[in-house]
Short mmCIF file of C-alpha atoms and ligand atoms in Angstrom, two decimals:
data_model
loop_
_atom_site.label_atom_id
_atom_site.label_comp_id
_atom_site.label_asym_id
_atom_site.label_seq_id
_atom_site.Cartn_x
_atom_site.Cartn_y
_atom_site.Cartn_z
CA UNK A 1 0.00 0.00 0.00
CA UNK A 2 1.45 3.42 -1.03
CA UNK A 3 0.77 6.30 1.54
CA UNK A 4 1.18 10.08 0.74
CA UNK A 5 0.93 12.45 2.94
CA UNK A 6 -0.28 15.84 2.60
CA UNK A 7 -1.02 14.74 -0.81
CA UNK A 8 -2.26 17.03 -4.09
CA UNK A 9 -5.28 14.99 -5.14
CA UNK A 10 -5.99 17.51 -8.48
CA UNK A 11 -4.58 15.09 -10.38
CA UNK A 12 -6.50 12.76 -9.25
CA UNK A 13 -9.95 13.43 -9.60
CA UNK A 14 -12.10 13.78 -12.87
CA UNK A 15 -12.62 17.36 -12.49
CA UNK A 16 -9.06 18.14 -11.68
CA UNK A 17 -10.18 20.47 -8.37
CA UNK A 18 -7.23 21.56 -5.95
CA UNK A 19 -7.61 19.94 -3.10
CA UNK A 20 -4.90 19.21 -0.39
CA UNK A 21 -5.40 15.66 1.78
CA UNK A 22 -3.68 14.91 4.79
CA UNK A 23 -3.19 11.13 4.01
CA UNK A 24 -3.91 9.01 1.26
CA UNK A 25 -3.71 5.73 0.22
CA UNK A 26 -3.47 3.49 -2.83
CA UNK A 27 -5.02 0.18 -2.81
CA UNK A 28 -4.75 -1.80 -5.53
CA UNK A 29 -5.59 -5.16 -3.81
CA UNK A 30 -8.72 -6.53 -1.65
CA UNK A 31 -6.85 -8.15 0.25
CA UNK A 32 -4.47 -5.34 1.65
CA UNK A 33 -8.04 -3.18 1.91
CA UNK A 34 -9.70 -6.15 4.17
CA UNK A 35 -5.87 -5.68 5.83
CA UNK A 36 -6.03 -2.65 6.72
CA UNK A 37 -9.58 -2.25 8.02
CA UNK A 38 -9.52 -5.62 9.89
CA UNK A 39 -6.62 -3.41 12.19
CA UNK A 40 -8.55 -0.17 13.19
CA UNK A 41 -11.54 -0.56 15.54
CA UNK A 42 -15.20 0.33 14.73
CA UNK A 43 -14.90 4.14 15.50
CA UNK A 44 -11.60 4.52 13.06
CA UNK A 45 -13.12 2.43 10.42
CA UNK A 46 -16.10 5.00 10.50
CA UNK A 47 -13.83 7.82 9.56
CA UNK A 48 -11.84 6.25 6.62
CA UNK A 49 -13.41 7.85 3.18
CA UNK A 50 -13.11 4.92 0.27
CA UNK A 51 -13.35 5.79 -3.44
CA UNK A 52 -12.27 4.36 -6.93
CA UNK A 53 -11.27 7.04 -9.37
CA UNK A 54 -12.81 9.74 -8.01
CA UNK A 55 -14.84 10.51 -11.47
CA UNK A 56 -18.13 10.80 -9.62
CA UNK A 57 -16.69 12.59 -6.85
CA UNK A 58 -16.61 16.30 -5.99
CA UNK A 59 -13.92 16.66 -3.99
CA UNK A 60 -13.76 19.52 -1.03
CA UNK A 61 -10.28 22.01 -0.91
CA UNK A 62 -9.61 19.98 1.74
CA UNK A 63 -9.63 16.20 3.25
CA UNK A 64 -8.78 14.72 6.89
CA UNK A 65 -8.48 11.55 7.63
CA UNK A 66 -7.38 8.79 5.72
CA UNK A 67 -8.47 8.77 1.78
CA UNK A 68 -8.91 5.33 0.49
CA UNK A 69 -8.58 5.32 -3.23
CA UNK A 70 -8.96 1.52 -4.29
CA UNK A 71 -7.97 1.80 -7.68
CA UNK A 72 -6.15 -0.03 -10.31
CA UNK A 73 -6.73 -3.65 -9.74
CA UNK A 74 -5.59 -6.86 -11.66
CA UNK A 75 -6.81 -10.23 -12.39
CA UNK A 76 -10.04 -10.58 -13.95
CA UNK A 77 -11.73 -14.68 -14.14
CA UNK A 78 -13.88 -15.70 -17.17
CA UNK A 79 -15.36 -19.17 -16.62
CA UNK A 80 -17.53 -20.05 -19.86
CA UNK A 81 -20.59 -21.84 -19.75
CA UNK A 82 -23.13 -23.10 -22.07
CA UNK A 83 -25.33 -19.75 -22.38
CA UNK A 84 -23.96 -17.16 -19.96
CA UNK A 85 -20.03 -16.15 -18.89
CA UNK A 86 -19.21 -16.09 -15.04
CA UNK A 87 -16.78 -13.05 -14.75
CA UNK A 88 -14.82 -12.89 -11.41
CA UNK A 89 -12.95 -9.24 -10.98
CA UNK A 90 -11.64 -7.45 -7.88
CA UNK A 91 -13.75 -4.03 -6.75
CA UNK A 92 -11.15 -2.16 -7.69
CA UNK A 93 -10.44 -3.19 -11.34
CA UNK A 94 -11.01 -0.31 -14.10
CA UNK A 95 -14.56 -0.77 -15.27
CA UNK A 96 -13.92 0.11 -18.97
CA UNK A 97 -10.56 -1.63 -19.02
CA UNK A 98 -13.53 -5.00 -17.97
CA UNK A 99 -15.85 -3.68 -20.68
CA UNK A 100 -12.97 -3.60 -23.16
CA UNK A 101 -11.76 -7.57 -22.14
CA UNK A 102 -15.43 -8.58 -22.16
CA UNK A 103 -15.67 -6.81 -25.92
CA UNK A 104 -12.45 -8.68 -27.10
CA UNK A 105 -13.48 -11.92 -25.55
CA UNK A 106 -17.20 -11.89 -27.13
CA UNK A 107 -18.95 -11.60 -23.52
CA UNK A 108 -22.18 -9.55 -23.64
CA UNK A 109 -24.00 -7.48 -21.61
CA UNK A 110 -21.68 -5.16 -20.70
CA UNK A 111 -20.57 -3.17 -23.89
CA UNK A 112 -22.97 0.01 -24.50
CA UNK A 113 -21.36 0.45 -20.93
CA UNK A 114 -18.08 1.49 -22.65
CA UNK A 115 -16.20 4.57 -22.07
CA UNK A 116 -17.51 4.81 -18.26
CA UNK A 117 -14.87 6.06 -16.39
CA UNK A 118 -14.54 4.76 -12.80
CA UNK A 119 -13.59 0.89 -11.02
CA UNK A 120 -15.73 -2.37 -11.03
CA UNK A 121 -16.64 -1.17 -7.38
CA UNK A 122 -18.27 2.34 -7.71
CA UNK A 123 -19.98 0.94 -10.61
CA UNK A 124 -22.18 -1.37 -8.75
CA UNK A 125 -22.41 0.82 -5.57
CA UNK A 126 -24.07 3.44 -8.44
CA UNK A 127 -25.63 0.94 -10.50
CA UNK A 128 -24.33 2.56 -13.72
CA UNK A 129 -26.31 3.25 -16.89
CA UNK A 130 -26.15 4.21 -20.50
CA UNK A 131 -27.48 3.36 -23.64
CA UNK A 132 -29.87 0.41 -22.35
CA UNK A 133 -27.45 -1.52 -20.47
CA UNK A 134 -27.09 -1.45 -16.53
CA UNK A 135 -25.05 -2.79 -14.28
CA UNK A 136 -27.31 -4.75 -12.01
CA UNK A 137 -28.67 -6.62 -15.38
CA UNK A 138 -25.87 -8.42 -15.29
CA UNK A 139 -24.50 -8.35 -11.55
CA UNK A 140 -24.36 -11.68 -10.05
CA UNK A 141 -22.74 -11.25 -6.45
CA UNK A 142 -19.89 -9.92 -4.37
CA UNK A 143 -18.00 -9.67 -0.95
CA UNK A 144 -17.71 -6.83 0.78
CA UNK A 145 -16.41 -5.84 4.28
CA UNK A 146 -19.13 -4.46 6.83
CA UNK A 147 -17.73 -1.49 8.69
CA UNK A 148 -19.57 -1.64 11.37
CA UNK A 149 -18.74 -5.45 12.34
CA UNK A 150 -15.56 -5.61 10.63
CA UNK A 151 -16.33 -9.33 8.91
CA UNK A 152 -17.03 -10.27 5.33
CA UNK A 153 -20.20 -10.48 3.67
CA UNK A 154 -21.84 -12.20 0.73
CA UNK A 155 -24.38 -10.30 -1.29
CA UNK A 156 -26.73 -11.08 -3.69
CA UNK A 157 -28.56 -8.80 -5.91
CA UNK A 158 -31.28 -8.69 -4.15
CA UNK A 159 -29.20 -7.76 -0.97
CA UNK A 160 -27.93 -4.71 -2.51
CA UNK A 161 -32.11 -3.40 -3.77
CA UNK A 162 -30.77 -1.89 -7.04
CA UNK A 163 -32.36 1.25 -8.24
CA UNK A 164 -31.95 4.80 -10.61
CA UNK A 165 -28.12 5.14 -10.59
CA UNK A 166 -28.32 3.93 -7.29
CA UNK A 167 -27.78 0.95 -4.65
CA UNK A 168 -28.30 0.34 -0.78
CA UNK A 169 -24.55 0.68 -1.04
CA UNK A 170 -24.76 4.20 -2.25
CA UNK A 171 -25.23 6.43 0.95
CA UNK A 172 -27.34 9.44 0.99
CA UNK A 173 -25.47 11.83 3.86
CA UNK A 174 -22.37 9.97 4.01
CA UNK A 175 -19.67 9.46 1.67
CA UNK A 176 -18.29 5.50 2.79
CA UNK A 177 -20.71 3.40 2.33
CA UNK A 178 -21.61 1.35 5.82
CA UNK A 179 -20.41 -1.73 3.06
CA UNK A 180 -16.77 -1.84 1.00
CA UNK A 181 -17.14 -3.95 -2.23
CA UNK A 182 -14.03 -6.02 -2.65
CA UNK A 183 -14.48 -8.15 -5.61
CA UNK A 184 -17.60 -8.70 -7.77
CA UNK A 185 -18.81 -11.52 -10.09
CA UNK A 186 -20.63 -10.87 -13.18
CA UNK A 187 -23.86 -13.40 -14.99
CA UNK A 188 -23.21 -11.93 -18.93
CA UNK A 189 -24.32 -13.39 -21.85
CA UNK A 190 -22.45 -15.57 -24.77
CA UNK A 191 -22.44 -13.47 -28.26
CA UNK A 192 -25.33 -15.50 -29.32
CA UNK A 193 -27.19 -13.45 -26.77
CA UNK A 194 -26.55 -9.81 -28.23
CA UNK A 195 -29.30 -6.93 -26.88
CA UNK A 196 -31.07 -5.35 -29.81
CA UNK A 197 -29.32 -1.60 -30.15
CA UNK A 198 -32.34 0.58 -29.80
CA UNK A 199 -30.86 4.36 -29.03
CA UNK A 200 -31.32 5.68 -32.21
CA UNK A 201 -28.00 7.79 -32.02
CA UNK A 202 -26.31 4.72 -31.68
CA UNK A 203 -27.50 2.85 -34.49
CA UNK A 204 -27.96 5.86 -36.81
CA UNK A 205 -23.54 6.39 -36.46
CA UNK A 206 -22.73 2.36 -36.58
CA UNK A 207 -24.72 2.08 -39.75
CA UNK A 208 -22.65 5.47 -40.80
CA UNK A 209 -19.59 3.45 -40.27
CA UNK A 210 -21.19 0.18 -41.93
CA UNK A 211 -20.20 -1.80 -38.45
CA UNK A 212 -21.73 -4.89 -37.60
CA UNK A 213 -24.44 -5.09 -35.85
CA UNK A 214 -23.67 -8.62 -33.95
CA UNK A 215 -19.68 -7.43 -33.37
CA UNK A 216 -19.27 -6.39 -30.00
CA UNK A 217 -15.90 -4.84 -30.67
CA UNK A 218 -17.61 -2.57 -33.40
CA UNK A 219 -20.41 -1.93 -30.53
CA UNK A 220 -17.89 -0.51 -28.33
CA UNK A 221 -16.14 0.91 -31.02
CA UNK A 222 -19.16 2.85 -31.78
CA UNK A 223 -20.28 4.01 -28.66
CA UNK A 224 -17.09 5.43 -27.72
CA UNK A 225 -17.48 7.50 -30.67
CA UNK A 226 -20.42 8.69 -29.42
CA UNK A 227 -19.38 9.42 -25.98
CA UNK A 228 -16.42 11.40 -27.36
CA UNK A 229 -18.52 13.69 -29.32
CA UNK A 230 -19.87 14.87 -26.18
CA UNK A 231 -16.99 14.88 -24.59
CA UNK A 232 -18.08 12.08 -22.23
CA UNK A 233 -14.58 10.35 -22.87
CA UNK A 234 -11.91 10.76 -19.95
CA UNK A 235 -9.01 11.97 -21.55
CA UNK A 236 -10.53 11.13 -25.16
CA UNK A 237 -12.33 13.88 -27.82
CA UNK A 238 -13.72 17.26 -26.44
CA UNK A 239 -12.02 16.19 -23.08
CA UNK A 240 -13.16 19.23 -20.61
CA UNK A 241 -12.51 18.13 -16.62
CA UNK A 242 -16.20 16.81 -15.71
CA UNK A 243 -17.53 14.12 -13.60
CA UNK A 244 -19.73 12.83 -16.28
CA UNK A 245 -23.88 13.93 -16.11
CA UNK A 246 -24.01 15.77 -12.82
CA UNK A 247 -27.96 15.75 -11.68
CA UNK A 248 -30.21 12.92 -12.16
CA UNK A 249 -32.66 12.93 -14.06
CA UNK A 250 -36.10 13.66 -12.47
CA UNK A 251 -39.36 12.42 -12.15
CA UNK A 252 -41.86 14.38 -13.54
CA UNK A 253 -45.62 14.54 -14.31
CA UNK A 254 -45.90 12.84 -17.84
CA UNK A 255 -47.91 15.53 -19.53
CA UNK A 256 -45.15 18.30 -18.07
CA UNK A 257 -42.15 16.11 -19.24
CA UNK A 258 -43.85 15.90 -23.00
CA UNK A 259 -44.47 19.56 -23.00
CA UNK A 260 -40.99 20.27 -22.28
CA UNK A 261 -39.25 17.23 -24.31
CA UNK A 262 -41.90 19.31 -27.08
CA UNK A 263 -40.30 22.80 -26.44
CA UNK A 264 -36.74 21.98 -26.61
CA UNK A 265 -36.88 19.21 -29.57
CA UNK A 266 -40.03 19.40 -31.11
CA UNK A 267 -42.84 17.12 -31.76
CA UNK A 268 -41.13 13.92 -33.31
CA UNK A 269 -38.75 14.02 -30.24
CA UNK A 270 -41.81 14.07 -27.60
CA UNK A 271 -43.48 11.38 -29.59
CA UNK A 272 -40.20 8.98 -29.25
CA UNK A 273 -39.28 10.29 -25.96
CA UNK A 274 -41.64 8.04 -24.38
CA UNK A 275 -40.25 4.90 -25.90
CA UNK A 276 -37.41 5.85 -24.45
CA UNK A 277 -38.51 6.78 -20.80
CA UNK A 278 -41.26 3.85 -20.66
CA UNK A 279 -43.19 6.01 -18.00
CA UNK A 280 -45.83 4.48 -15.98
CA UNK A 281 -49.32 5.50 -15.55
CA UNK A 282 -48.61 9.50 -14.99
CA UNK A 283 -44.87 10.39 -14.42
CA UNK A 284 -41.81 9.54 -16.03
CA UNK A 285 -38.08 10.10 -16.05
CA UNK A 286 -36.92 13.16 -17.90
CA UNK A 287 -33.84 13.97 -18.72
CA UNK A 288 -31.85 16.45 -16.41
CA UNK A 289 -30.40 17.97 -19.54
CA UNK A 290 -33.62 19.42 -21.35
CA UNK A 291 -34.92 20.45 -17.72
CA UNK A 292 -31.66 23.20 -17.57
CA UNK A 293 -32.20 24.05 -21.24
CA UNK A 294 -35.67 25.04 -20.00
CA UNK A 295 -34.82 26.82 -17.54
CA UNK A 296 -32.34 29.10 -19.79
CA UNK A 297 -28.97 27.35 -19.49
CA UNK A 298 -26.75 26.59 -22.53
CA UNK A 299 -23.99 24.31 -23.90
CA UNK A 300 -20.78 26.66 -22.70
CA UNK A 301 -22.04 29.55 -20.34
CA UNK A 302 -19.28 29.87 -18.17
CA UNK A 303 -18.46 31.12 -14.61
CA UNK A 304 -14.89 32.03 -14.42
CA UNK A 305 -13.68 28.74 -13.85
CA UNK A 306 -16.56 26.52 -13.70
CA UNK A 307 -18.77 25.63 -16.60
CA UNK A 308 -21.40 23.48 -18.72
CA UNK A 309 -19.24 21.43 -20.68
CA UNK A 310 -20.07 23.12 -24.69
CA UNK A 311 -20.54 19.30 -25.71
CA UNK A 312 -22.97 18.11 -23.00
CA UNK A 313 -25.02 20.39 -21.03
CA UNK A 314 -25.57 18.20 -18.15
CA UNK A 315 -21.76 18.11 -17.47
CA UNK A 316 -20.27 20.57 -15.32
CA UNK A 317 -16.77 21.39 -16.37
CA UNK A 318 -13.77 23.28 -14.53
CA UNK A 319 -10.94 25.56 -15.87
CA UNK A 320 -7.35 25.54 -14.40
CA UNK A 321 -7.75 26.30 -10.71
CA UNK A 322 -10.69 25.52 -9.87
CA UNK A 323 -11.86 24.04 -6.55
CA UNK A 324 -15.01 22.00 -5.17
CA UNK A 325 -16.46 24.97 -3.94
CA UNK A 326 -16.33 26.51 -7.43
CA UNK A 327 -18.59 23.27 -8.32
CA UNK A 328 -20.96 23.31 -5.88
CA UNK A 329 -21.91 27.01 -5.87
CA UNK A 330 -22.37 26.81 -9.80
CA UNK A 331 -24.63 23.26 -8.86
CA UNK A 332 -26.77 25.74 -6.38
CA UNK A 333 -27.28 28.28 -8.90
CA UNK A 334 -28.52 25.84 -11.58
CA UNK A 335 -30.83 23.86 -8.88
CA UNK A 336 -32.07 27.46 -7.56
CA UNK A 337 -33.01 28.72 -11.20
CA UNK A 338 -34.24 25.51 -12.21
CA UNK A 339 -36.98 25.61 -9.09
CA UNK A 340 -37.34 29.17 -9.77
CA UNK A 341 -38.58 28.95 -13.24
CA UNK A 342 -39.94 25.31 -13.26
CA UNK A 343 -40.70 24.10 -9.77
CA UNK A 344 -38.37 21.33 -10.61
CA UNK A 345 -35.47 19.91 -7.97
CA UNK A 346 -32.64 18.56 -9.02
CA UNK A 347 -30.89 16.14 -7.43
CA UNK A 348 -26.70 16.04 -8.11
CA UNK A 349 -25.85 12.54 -9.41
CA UNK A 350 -21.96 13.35 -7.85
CA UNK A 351 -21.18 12.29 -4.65
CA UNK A 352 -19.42 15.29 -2.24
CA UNK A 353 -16.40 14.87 -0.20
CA UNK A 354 -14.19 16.60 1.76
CA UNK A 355 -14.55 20.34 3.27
CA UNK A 356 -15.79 22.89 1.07
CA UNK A 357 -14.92 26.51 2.03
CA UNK A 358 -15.52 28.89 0.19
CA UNK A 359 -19.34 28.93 -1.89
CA UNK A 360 -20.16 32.27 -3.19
CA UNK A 361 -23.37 32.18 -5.30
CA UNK A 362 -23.21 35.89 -6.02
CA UNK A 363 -19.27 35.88 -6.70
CA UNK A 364 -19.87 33.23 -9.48
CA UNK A 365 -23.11 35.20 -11.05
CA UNK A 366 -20.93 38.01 -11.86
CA UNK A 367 -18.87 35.81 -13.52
CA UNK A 368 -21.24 34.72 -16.31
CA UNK A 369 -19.97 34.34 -20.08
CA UNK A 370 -22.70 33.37 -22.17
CA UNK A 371 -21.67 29.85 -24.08
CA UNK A 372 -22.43 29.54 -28.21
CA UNK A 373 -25.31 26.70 -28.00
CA UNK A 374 -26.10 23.81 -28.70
CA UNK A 375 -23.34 20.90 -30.36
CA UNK A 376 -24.78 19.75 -33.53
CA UNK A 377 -25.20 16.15 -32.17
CA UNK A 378 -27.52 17.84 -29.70
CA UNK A 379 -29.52 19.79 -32.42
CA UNK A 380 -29.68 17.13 -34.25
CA UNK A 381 -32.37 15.21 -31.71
CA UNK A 382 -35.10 17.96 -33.22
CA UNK A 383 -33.94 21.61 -32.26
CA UNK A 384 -37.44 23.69 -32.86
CA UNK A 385 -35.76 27.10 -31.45
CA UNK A 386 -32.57 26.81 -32.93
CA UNK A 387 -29.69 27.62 -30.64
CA UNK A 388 -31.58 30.26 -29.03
CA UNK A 389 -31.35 30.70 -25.32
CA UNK A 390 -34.76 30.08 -23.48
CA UNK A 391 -36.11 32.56 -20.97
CA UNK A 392 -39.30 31.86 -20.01
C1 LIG B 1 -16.73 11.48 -18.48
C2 LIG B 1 -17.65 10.71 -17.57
C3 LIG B 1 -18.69 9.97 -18.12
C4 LIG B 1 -19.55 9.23 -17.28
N1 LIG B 1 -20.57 8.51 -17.86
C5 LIG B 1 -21.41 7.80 -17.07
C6 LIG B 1 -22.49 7.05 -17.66
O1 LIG B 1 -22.67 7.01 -18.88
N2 LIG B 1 -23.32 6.35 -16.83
C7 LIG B 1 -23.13 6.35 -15.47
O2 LIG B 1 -23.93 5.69 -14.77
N3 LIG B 1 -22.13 7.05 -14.89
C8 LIG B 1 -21.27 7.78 -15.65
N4 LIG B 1 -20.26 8.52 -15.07
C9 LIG B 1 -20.13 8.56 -13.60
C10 LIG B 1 -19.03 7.65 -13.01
O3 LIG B 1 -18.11 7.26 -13.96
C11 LIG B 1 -19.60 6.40 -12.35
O4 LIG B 1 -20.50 6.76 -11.33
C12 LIG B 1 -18.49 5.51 -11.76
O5 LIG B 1 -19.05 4.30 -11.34
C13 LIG B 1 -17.74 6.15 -10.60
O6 LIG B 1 -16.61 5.34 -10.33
P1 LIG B 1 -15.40 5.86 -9.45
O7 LIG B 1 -14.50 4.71 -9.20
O8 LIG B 1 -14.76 7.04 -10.06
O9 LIG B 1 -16.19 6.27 -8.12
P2 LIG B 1 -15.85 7.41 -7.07
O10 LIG B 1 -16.28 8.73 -7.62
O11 LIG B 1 -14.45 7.30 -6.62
O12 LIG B 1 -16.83 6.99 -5.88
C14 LIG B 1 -18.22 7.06 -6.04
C15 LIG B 1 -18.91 6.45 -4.81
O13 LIG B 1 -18.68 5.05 -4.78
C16 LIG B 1 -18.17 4.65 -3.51
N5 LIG B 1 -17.24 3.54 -3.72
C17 LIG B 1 -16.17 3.49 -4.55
N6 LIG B 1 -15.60 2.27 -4.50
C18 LIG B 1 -16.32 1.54 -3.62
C19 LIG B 1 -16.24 0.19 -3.14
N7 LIG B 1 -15.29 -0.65 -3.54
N8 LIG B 1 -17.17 -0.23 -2.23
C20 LIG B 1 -18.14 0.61 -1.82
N9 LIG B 1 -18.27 1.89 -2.23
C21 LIG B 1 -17.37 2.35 -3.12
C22 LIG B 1 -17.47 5.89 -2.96
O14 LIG B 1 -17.40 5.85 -1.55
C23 LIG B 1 -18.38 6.99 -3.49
O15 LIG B 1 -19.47 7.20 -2.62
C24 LIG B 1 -19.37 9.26 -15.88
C25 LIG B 1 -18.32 10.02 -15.32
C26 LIG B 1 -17.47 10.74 -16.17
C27 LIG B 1 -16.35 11.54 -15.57
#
């Protein structure tokens, strides 16, 4: 285990804040994690903070206590079976890194998931999402530690009550969860198995490309193209500092969510949308996205050094020098403008650690720089306004 003290975590976060932590540690190994906890007693085990990459974290100026970051694991086992592929693989393996063996080894299940920064770990405790595919479709079961009594647990999926972006491992006021995932197994399916591609943007670039549809290298191949035109890439195309989509995306009244999907993309877009969403009865998902278009934001308006990423809207972006605090005022203003002018909340999708000292709402306002619109993937959904700003 590597320890740093006094450590600059900027470089080691997804949104690249200065932040300064008294101690931090790099574990690359369960079994040096279950090590090290087994040793403090109940109270110190409270206080340790445990992360993976950090790329759904915003992270305070500062941190005390010891910072976990269980990163960079090895070792991933395939066992194949007649009809589905057991996939062993230790919390802290990169999750893309197990999208991208899957891919190469024809394993389903897991590949519109590609291009999602983050470990194995966080990805279960969030039950991560995109382009049809989830996590928990394909999570089998895991150990984790148990803070509390210091022992190892089994868990199955119905122990950890999956939901939106979200697990009973995924703490609402606290930023450890009161369970560490160590390693994870994974139910996927053989190739035979392949999920129809039904987001349109998906299938309308693969057929651009004249991919396969029943390759699951070309699958990944094309939805990392996608994710890199919006900038949704770590390190990749239109790379800005972000920590991916940073509200979820709320529930809302069906009628309001079609008038809205209506005003931003037009008519065809509403009509799909609900395809898409599968509402119930009365209230469906919307995407957090449209809701800040709606309430006047744009691709690029900036605040000094915080911004909406000009490739993805629902990505807040940092400049050089920029620091949690930064983040979380701009996050206020949007929530307190979106209620303002919508009566919707929105909930952050990020997870907050650390202390943050300095949030000046009024500072940042006076900061504004207007951004240029909307990307032309974007407009391309159905733009019925054009690139124009909305002010209701
Ligand atoms: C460019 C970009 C694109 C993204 N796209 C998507 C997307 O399409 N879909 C999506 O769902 N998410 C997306 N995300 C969000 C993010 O990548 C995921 O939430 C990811 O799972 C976070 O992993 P991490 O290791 O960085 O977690 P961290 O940010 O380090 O931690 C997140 C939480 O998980 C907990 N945690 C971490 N490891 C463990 C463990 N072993 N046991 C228990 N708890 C643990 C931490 O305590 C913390 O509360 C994106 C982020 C970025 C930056």
């Amino acid at each position: 285990m590597n320890t740093l003290k006094d450590a600059d975590a900027t470089s080691l976060n997804t949104l690249n804040l200065d932040t300064s932590c008294t101690e931090v540690r790099l574990v690359k190994d369960p079994g040096e994690m279950f090590e090290y906890l087994f040793q403090l007693d109940a109270e110190e085990r409270k206080q340790v903070k445990v992360c993976g990459e950090l790329s759904n974290t915003v992270i305070g100026e500062a941190v005390n206590g010891p910072l976990l970051l269980f990163r960079d694991g090895q070792d991933v086992k395939i066992e194949k079976n007649a009809g589905s592929v057991i996939v062993k693989v230790p919390a802290t393996f990169s999750f893309d890194e197990l999208v991208n063996i899957a891919c190469e080894e024809g394993i389903s299940g897991v590949e519109m998931l590609s291009g999602i920064p983050g470990t194995v770990g966080a990805a279960v405790v969030q039950n991560i999402a995109a382009y049809g595919q989830k996590i928990s479709d394909v999570f089998f079961s895991a150990r984790a530690f148990d803070i509390a009594t210091g022992t190892i647990l089994n868990l199955n999926a119905d122990d950890l009550r999956f939901s939106y972006r979200s697990s009973v491992l995924k703490p609402r006021d606290s930023y450890t969860p009161d369970k560490i995932l160590l390693d994870v197994t994974l139910k996927c399916g053989s190739p035979e198995k392949l999920q129809e591609i039904q987001h349109t943007e998906i299938l309308a670039m693969h057929r651009e490309y004249g991919r396969q549809l029943d390759h699951l290298v070309d699958r990944r191949t094309t939805v990392l193209q996608v994710r890199e035109r919006k900038g949704m890439v770590v390190g990749g195309a239109n790379w800005l500092p972000t920590a991916g989509s940073y509200f979820l995306s709320p529930v809302l009244p069906k009628e309001i969510a079609l008038n809205l999907a209506k005003q931003i993309r037009g008519q065809n877009f509403a009509d799909s949308f609900l395809t898409w969403y599968q509402p119930d009865a009365t209230t469906t998902r919307f995407p957090a996205a449209l809701v800040m278009r709606a309430s006047g934001f744009m691709n690029g308006d900036s605040w000094g050094n915080v911004g909406l990423s000009p490739h993805h809207i629902l990505a807040i972006c940092t400049y050089p020098g920029a620091t949690g605090s930064d983040v979380v005022a701009l996050s206020d203003l949007i929530r307190a403008q979106v209620t303002e002018r919508l009566g919707i909340a929105l909930e952050p999708e990020v997870r907050l650690l650390g202390n943050f000292t300095h949030k000046d709402n009024e500072k940042l306002r006076r900061k504004f720089v207007p951004g240029v619109g909307e990307p032309e993937w974007a407009l391309g959904l159905g733009n019925p306004e054009g690139t124009r700003r909305l002010v209701p």
